[in-house]
XYZ file of C-alpha atoms in Angstrom:
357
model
C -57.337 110.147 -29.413
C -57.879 113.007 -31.496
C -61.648 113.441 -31.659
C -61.079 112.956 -27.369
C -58.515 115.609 -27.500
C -61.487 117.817 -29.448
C -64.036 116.872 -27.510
C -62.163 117.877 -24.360
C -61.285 121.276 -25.754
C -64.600 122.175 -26.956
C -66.165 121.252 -23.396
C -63.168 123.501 -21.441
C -64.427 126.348 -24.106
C -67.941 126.186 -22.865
C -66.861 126.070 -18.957
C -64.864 129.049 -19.288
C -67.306 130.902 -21.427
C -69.866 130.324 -19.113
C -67.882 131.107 -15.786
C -67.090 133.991 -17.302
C -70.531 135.324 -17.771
C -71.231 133.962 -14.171
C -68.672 135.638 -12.843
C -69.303 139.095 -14.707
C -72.882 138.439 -13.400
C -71.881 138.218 -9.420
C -69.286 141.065 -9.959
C -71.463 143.865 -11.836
C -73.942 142.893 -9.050
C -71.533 143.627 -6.342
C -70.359 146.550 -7.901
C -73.618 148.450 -7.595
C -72.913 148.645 -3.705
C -69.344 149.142 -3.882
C -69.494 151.709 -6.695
C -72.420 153.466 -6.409
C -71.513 156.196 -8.007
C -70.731 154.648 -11.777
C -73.461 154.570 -14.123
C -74.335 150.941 -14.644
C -72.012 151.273 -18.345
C -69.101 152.027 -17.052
C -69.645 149.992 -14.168
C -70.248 146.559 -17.013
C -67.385 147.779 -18.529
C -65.083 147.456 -15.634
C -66.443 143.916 -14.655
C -66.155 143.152 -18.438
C -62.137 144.021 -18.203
C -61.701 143.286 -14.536
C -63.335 139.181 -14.744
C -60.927 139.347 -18.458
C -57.911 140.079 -16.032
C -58.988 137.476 -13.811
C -59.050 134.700 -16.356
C -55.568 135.473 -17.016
C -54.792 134.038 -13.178
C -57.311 131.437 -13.176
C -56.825 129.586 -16.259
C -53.344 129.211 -15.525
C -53.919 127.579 -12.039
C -56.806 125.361 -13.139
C -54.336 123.619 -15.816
C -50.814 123.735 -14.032
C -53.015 121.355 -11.049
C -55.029 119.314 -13.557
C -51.837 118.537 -15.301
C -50.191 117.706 -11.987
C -52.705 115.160 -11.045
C -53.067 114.038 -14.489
C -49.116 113.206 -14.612
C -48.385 109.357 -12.807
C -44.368 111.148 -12.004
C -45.951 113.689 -9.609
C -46.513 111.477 -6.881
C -47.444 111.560 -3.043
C -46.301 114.350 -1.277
C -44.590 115.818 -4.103
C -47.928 116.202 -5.913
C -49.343 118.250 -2.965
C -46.799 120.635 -2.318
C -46.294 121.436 -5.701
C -49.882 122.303 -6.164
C -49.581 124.278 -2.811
C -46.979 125.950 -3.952
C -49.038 126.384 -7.554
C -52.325 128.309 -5.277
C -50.086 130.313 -3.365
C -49.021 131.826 -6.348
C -51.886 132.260 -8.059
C -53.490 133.739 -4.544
C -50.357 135.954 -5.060
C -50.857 136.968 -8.662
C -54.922 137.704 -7.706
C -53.955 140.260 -5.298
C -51.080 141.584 -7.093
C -53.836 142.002 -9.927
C -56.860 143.462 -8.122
C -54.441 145.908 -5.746
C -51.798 147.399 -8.136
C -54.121 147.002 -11.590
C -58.049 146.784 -11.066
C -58.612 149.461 -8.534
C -56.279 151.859 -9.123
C -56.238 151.519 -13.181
C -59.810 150.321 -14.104
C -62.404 151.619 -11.137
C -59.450 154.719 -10.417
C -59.913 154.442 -6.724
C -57.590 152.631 -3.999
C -58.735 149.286 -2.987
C -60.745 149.608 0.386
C -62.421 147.300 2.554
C -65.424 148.218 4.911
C -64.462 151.369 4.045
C -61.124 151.479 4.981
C -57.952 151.554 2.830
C -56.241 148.333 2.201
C -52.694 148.711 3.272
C -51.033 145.918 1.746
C -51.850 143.562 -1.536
C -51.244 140.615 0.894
C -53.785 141.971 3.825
C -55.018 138.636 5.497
C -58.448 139.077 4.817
C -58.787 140.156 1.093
C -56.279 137.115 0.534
C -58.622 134.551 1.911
C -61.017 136.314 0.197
C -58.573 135.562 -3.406
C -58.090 132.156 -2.047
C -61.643 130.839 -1.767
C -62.436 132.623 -5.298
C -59.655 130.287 -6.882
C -60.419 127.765 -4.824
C -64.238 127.881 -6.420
C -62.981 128.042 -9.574
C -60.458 124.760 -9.215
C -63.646 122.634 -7.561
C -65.565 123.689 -10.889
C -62.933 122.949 -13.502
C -62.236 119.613 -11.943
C -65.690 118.749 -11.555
C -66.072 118.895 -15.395
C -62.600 117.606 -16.103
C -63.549 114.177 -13.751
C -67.057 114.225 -15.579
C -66.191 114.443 -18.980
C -63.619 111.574 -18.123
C -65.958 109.387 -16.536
C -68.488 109.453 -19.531
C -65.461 108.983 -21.686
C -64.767 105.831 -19.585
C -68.234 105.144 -19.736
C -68.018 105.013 -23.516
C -64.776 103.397 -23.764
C -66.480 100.553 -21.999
C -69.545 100.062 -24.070
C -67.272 99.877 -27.419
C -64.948 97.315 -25.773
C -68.011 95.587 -25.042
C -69.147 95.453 -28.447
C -66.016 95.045 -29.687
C -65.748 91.957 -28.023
C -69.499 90.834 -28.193
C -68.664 91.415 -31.959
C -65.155 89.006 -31.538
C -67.351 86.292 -30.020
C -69.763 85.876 -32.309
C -67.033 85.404 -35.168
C -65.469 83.087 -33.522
C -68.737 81.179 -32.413
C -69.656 81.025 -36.010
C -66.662 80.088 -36.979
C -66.788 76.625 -35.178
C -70.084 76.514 -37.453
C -68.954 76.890 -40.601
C -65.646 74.216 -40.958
C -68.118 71.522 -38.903
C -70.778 72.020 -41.728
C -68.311 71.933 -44.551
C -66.323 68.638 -43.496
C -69.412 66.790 -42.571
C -71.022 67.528 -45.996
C -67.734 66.686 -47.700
C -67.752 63.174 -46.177
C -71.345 63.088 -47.837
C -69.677 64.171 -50.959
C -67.188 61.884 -50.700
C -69.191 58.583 -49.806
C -71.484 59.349 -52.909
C -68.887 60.015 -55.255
C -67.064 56.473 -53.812
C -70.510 54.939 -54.686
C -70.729 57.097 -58.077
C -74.269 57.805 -57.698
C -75.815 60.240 -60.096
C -76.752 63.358 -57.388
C -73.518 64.242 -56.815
C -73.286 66.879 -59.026
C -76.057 68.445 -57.660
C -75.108 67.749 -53.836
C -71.933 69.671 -55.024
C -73.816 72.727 -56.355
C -76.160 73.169 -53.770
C -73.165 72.943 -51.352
C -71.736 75.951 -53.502
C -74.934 77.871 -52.759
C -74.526 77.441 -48.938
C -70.959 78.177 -48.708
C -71.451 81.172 -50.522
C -74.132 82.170 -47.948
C -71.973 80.953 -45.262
C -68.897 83.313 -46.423
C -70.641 86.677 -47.501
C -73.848 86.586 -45.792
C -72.922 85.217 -42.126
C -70.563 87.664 -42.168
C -73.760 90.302 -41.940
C -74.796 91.007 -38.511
C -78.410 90.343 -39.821
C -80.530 89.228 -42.815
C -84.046 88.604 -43.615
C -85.212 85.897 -42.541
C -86.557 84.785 -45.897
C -83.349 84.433 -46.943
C -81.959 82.243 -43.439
C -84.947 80.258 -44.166
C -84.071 79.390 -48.042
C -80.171 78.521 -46.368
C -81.750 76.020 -44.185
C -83.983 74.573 -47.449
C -80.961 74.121 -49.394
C -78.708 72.335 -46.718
C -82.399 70.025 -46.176
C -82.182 69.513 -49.866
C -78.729 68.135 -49.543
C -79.456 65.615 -46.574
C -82.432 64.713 -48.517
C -80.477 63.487 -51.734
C -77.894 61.116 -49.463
C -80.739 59.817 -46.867
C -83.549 58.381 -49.086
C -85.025 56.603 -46.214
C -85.030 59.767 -44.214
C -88.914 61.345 -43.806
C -88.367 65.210 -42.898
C -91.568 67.320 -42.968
C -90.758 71.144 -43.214
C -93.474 73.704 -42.794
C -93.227 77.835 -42.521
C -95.726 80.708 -41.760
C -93.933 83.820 -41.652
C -95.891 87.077 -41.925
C -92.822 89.536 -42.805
C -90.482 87.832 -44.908
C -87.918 91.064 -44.468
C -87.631 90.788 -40.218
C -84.145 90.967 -39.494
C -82.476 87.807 -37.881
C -78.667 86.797 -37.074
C -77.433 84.319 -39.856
C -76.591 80.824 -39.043
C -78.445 80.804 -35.845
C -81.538 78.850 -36.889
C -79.684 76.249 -39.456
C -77.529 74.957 -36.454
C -80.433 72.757 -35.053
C -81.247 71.615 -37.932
C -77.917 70.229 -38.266
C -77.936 68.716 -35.080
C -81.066 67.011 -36.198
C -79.434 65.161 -38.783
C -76.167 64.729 -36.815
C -77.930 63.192 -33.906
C -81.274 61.923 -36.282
C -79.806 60.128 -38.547
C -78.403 57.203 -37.878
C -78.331 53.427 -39.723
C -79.814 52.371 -36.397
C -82.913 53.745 -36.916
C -85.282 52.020 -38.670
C -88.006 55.099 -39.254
C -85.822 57.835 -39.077
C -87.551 61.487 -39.467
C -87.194 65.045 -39.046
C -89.775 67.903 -38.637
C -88.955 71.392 -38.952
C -91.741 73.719 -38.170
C -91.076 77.792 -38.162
C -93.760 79.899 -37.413
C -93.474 84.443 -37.280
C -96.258 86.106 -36.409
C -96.231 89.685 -35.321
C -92.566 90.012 -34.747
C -92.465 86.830 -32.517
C -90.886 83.785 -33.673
C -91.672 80.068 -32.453
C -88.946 77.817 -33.823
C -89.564 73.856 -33.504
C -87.649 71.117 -34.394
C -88.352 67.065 -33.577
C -86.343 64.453 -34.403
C -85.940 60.331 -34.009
C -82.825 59.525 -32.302
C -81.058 56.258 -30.797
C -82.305 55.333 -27.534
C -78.387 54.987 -26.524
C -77.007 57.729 -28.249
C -72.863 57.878 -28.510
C -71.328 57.981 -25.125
C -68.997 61.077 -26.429
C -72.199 62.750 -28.550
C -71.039 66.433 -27.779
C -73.229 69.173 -26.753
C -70.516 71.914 -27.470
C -73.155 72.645 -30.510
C -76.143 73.186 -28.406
C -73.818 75.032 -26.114
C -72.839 76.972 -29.130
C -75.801 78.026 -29.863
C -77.456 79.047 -26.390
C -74.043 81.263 -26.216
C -75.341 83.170 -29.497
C -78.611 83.276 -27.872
C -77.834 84.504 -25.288
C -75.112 87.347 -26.310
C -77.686 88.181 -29.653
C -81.262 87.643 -27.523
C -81.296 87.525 -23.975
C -85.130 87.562 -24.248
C -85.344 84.410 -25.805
C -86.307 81.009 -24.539
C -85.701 77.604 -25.382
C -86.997 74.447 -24.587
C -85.392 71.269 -25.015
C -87.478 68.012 -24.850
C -85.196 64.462 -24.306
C -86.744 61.364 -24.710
C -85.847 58.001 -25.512
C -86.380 57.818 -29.064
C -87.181 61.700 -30.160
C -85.868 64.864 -29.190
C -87.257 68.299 -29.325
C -86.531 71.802 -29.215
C -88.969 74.732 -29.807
C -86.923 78.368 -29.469
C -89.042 81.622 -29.039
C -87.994 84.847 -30.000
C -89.768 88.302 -29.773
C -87.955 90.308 -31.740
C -89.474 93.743 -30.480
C -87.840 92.954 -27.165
C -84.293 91.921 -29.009
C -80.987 93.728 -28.977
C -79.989 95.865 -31.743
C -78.221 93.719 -34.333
């Protein structure tokens, strides 16, 4: 609120500054013609004082309506009479200004028009006259006023937008992480049931990938190197509780420092193993292939599965996932391959045609 209330300020500053000049501009112009007997000095230094005077008038009027439409308890026809009532008086305080002050005080002369005297401050014609030169004024000041509010709107927007782009992403990592945990603590469990010798290190490496899963995730982007080592890690895991398990794992990457959103890539491989693992299957296996070349990424991933999978085998994680996708690269494409006893997915990304992260 206060950097708006700043920013406002600073761009009123710079109107009147420049309609000002503008106005000094038109008037020393004019004045050439209607004085033509001032040397051009004096002549600047009248407009200087006399478009000064003005301001005095104008600045008034242009706030008294802005705050009048600005205000929601000036309503209807309340809110336009008093702002008719607000330009009559200024058109009143313009004449009183130029007929009693400027002519006779600053230019010395009695106010004239087509070269006749002006009898009264309130003659019909030099009023309009007052009227349209407020009137110019107002139509500028509100111009910038409904500008400057419109790209303040505009801006507004965007950082509710990412705001809540920001919001959903948390939360669609955060049905990740607890899914991850609890399934590997049933591992955990079952070995330690069966007392079998890799449990401690099932329980370290676990340690590693919730610490990744806590501080890093919480990044909006690592390297890549270091997603890729998270996925090796949770592979490692799997690998120590499913001995019969074949998993093949190959990577090419060409920049080991490209910047990618954590815990997107790891999710399919944990629907491989949630969906490709299974007592059922007598050859059950696995193959993770990730390829980057010159920022583009091709992601693959093929697994065995039952040829009747689980009649309430969710897809709220591949759901999950193509949310991310699409909120975090709306470039991307993925392919998903269903068959009877494999599936496959191969994901794309071209990370020069990405969103920042």
């Amino acid at each position: 609120m206060k950097s708006d209330r700043s920013s406002k300020w600073r761009i009123h500053l710079l109107f009147w500054i420049l309609y000002y000049i503008l106005e000094v501009y038109l008037d020393f112009y004019w004045s050439r013609y209607q004085f033509p007997d001032f040397k051009w000095p004096i002549r600047l230094q009248n407009t200087l004082i006399l478009e000064l005077g003005y301001l005095f008038v104008k600045i008034p009027l242009a706030y008294a309506l802005l705050y009048v439409y600005e205000k929601v308890y000036f309503k209807g026809f309340s809110k336009y009479f008093i702002s008719i009532f607000i330009v009559i008086a200024a058109v009143f305080g313009h004449r009183f200004l130029t007929h009693f002050i400027i002519y006779p005080h600053i230019y010395g002369v009695t106010e004239t028009l087509d070269g006749k005297e002006v009898s009264g401050f309130l003659n019909g014609y030099v009023a309009f006259n007052s009227f349209m030169d407020l009137i110019f004024m107002v139509g500028l000041i509100f111009g910038v006023e409904i500008t400057r509010q419109k790209n303040l709107l505009k801006q507004q927007i965007a950082q509710l937008k990412s705001e809540k782009l920001d919001q959903e992403l948390t939360m669609l990592k955060a049905q990740i992480n607890p899914h991850f945990l609890f399934n590997t603590l049933n591992n955990i469990y079952g070995m330690a049931l069966k007392k079998a010798d890799e449990t401690p290190d099932v329980i370290l490496q676990l340690s590693k990938i919730m610490r990744y899963n806590i501080y890093e995730s919480s990044e909006k982007s690592i390297s890549i190197a270091k997603d890729i080592e998270n996925i090796k890690d949770f592979i490692q895991i799997q690998k120590i509780r499913h001995h019969q398990l074949t998993i093949n794992f190959t990577e090419k990457i060409d920049n080991p420092s490209q910047e990618i959103s954590p815990l997107i890539l790891i999710q399919f491989v944990e629907n491989a193993f949630k969906h490709g693992v299974s007592e059922s299957l007598g050859k059950a296996f696995i193959t993770v292939d990730i390829k980057l070349k010159n920022g583009i990424l091709t992601y693959s991933i093929e697994n065995s599965k039952q040829e009747k999978p689980h009649e309430h085998s969710t897809k709220i994680g591949l759901k999950n996932i193509r949310r991310q996708l699409e909120l975090l690269y709306p470039q991307h494409t993925l392919f998903v391959e269903d068959k009877n006893n494999h599936y496959t997915i191969t994901l794309t990304i071209n990370f020069h045609d990405t969103i920042s992260l």
